[in-house]
CSV table of C-alpha atoms in Angstrom, one decimal:
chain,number,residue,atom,x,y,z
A,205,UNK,CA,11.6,-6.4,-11.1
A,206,UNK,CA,11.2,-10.2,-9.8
A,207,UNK,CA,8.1,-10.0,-7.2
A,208,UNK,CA,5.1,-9.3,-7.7
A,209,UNK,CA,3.1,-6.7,-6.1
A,210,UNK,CA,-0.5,-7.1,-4.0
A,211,UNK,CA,-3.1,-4.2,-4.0
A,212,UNK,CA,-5.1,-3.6,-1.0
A,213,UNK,CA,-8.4,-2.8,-2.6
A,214,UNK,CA,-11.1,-3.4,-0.4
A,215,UNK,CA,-12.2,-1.6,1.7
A,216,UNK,CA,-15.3,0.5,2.2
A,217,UNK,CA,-13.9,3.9,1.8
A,218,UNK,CA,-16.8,5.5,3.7
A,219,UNK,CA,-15.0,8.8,4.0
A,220,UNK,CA,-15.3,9.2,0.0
A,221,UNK,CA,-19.0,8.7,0.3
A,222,UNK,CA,-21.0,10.2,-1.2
A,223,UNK,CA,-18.9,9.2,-4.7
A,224,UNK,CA,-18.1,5.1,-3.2
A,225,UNK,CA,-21.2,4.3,-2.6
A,226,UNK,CA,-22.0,2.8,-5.9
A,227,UNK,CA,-18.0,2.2,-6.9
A,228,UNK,CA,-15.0,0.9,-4.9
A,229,UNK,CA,-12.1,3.7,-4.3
A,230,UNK,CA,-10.1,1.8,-6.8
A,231,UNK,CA,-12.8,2.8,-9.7
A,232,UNK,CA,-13.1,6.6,-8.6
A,233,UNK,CA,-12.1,9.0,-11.3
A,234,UNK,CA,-8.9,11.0,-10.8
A,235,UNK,CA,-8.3,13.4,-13.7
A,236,UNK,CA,-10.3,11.6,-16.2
A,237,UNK,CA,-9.1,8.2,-15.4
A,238,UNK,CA,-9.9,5.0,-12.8
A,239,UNK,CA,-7.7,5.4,-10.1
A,240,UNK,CA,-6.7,1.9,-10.4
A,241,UNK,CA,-5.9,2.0,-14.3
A,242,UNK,CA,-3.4,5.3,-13.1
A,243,UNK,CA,-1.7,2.6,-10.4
A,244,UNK,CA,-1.3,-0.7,-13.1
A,245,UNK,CA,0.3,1.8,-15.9
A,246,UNK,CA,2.9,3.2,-12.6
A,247,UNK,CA,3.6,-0.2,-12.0
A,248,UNK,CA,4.2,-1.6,-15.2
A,249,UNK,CA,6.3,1.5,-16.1
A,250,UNK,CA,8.2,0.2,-12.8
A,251,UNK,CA,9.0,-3.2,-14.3
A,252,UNK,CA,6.2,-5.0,-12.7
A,253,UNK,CA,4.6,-8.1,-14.2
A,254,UNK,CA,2.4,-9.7,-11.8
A,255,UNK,CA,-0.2,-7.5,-10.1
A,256,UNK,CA,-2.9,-9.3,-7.9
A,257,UNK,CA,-5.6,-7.3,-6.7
A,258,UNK,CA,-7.0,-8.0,-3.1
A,259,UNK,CA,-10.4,-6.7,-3.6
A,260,UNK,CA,-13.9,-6.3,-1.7
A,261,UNK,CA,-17.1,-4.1,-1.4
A,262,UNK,CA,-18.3,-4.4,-5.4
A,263,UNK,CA,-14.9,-6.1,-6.4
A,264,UNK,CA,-16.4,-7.3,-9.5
A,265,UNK,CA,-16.7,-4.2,-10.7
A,266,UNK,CA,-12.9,-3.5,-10.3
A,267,UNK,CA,-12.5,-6.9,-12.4
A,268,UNK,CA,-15.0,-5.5,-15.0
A,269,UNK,CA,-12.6,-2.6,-15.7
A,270,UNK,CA,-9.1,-3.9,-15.4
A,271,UNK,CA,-9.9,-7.6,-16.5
A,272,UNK,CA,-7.0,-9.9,-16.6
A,273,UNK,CA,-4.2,-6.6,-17.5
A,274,UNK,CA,-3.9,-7.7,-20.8
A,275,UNK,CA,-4.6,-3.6,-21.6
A,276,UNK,CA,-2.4,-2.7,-19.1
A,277,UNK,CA,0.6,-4.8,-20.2
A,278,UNK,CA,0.3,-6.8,-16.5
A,279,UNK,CA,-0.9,-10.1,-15.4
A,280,UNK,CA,-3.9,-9.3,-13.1
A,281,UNK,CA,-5.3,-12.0,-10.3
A,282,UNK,CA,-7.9,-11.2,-7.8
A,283,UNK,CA,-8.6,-12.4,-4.1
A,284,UNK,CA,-11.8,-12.0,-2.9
A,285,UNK,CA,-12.5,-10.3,0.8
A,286,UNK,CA,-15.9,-9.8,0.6
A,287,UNK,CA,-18.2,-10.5,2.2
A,288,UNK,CA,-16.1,-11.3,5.3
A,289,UNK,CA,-13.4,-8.5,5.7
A,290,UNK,CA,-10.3,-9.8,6.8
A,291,UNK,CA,-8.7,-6.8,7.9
A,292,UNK,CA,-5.6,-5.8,5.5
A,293,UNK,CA,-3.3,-8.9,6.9
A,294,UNK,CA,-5.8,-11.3,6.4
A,295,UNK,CA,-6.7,-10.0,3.2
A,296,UNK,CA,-3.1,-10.7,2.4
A,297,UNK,CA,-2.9,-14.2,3.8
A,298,UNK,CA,-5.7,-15.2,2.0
A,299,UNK,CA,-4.4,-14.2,-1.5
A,300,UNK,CA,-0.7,-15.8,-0.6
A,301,UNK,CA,-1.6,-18.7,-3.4
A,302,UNK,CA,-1.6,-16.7,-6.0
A,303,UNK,CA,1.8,-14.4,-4.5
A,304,UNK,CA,5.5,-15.8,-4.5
A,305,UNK,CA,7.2,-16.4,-1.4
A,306,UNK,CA,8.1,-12.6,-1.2
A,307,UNK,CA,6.0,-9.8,-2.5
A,308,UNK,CA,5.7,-5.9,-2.4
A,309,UNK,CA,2.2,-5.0,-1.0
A,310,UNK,CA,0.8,-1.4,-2.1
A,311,UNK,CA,-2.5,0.3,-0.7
A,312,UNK,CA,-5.1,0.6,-3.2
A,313,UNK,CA,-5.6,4.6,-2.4
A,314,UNK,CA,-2.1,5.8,-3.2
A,315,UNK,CA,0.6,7.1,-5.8
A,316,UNK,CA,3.8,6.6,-4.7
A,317,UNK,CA,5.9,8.7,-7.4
A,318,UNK,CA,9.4,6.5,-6.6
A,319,UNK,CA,11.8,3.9,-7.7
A,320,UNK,CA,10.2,0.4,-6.5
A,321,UNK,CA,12.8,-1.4,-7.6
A,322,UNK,CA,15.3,0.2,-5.2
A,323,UNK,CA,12.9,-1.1,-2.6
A,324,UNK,CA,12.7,-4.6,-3.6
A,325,UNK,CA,17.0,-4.7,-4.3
A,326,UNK,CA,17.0,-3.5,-0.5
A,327,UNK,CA,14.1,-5.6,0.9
A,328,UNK,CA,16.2,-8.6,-0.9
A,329,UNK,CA,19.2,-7.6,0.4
A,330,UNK,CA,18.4,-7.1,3.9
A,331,UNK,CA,17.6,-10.1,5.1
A,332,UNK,CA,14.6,-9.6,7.5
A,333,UNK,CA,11.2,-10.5,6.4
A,334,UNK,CA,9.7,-7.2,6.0
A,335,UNK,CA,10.5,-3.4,4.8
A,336,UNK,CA,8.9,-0.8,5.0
A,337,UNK,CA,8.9,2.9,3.4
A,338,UNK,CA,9.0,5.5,5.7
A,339,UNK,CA,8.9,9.4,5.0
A,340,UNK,CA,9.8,12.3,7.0
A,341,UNK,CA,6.5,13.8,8.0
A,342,UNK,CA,6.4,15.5,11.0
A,343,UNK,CA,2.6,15.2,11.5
A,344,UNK,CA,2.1,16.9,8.4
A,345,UNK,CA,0.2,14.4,5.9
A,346,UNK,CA,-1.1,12.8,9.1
A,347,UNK,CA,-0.4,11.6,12.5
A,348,UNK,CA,3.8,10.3,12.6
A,349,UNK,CA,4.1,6.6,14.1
A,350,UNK,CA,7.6,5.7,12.9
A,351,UNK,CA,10.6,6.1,15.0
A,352,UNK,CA,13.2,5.7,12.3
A,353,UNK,CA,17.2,6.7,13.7
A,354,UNK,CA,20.0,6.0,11.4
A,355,UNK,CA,18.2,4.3,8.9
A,356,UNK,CA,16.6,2.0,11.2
A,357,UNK,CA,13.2,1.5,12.0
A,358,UNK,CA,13.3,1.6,15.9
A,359,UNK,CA,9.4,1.4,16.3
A,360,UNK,CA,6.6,1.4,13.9
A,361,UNK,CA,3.0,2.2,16.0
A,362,UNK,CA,-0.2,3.1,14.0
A,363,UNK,CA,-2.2,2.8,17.1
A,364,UNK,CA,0.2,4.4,20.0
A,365,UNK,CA,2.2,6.8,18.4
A,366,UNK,CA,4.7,8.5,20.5
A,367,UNK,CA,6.0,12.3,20.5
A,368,UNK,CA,9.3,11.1,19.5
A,369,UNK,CA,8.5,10.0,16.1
A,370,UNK,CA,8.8,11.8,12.9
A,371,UNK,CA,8.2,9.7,10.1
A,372,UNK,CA,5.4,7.7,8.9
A,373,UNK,CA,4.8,4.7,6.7
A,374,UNK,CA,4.5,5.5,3.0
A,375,UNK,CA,2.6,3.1,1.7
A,376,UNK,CA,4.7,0.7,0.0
A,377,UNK,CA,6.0,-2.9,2.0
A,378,UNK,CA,7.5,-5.4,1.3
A,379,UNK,CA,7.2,-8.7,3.0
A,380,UNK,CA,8.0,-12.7,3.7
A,381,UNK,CA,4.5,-14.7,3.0
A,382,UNK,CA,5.6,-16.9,6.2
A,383,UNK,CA,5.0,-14.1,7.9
A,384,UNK,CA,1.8,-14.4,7.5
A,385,UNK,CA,1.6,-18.0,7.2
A,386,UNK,CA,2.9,-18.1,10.9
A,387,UNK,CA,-0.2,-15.1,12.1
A,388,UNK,CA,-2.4,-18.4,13.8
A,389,UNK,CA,-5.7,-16.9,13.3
A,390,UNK,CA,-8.9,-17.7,11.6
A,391,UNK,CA,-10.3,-14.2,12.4
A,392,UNK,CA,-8.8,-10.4,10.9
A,393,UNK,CA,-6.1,-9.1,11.6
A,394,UNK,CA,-4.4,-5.7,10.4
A,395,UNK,CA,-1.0,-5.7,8.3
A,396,UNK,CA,0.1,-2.3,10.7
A,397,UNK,CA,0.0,-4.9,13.8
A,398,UNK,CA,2.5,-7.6,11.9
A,399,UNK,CA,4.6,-4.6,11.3
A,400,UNK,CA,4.4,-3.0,15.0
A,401,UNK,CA,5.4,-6.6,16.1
A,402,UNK,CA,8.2,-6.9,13.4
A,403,UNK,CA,10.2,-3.7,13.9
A,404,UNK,CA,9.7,-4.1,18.3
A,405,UNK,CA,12.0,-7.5,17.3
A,406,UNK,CA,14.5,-5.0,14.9
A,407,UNK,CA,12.9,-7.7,12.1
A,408,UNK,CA,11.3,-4.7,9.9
A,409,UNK,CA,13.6,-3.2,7.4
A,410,UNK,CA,13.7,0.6,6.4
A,411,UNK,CA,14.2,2.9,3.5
A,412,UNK,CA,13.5,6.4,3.1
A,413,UNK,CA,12.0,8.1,0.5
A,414,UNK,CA,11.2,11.5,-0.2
A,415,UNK,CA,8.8,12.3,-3.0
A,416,UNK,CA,5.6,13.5,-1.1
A,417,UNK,CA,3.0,10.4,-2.1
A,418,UNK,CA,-0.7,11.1,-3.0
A,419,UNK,CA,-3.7,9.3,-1.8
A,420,UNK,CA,-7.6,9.3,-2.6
A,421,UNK,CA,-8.8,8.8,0.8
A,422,UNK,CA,-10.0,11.5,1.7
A,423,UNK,CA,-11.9,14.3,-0.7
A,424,UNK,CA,-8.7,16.7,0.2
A,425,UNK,CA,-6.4,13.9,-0.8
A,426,UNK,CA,-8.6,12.8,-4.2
A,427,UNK,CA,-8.4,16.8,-5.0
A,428,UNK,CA,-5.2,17.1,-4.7
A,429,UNK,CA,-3.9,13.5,-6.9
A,430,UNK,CA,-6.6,15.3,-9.7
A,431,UNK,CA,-4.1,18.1,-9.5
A,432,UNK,CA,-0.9,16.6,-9.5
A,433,UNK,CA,-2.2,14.4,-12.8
A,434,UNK,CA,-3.5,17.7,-14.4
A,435,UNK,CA,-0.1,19.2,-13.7
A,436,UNK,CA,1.7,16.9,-15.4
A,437,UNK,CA,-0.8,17.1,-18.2
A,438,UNK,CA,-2.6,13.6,-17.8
């Protein structure tokens, strides 16, 4: 794979309390392991090289653990948001020095069991200056807020949903650094609003997967990623 790939690590992850209150989400156990350390060894099984890690609330602690990803056979950076949270676009824009002009972004809560470099060739190849993964969902994981109609992402609302949709956002993006670089504001600003913009303008690409992802969000969520990494004996 050619880009590298930003982690959106940090956030407060109040709804894991009682277990984040003294650890981010990215160092919460999952099977035996750090979460995080379960995400770098996926990646670099993908054919990543270049991780950078956006991180927050006790971020040095994530850096105690992963270091510079010399034991995870990656090249780990880190961008500080803490303690002024930039919501997860500006958390991005700030760390755009140590990115490339393009990049994947990945949230720092989820296991995406799929091909990543089938969505950078089609990022690449489509021109516009973001992608997104979108899933089939039917409100079942959580609330749908993709319209997606012959493989094209007609509307992407986190904060409006409509009846209509049936997909949702899987967690993996890819996107243009000017996009960012052209947000003109000082203040935070969330990624899911760039998007929302982007696909009203038919400027945010699709692809569909369907491998059901996991996330630690949530206590359900975190029981059920312990599960699927017991299942497959890890």
């Amino acid at each position: 794979m050619k880009l590298p790939v930003a982690i959106l690590a940090g956030g407060l992850a109040t709804r894991l309390h009682p277990i984040t209150e003294t650890i981010p989400k990215a160092l919460v156990d999952v099977a035996g392991t750090p979460f995080v350390l379960r995400q770098l060894d996926y990646l670099r099984q993908q054919g990543v090289g270049r991780v950078v890690l956006c991180v927050g609330f006790l971020g040095e602690k994530i850096e105690a653990v992963v270091g510079d990803g010399t034991a995870s056979g990656l090249s780990v950076s880190y961008s500080q948001d803490w303690p002024n949270l930039m919501g997860t676009g500006g958390a991005l824009k700030q760390a755009l020095p140590l990115l490339d002009s393009q990049f994947l972004v990945l949230y720092g809560d989820s296991y995406l069991p799929i091909d990543f470099a089938s969505v950078e060739r089609d990022f690449l190849a489509s021109g516009k200056p973001a992608l997104m993964t979108v899933q089939r969902n039917a409100d079942m994981w959580d609330k749908s807020n993709v319209l997606f109609r012959d493989n094209v992402i007609v509307e992407y609302n986190k904060r409006a949903p409509t009846s209509d949709m049936r997909h949702i956002d899987y967690g993996l993006g890819a996107i243009s650094a000017q996009v960012l670089v052209d947000e003109n504001t000082t203040g935070p600003f969330d990624l899911a609003d760039i998007y929302h913009r982007l696909s009203l303008s038919g400027q945010l690409a699709g692809y569909e997967v369907h491998e059901r992802f996991y996330e630690i969000g949530s206590h359900h969520g975190l029981a059920e990623a312990a599960d699927y990494f017991k299942g497959r004996g890890e």
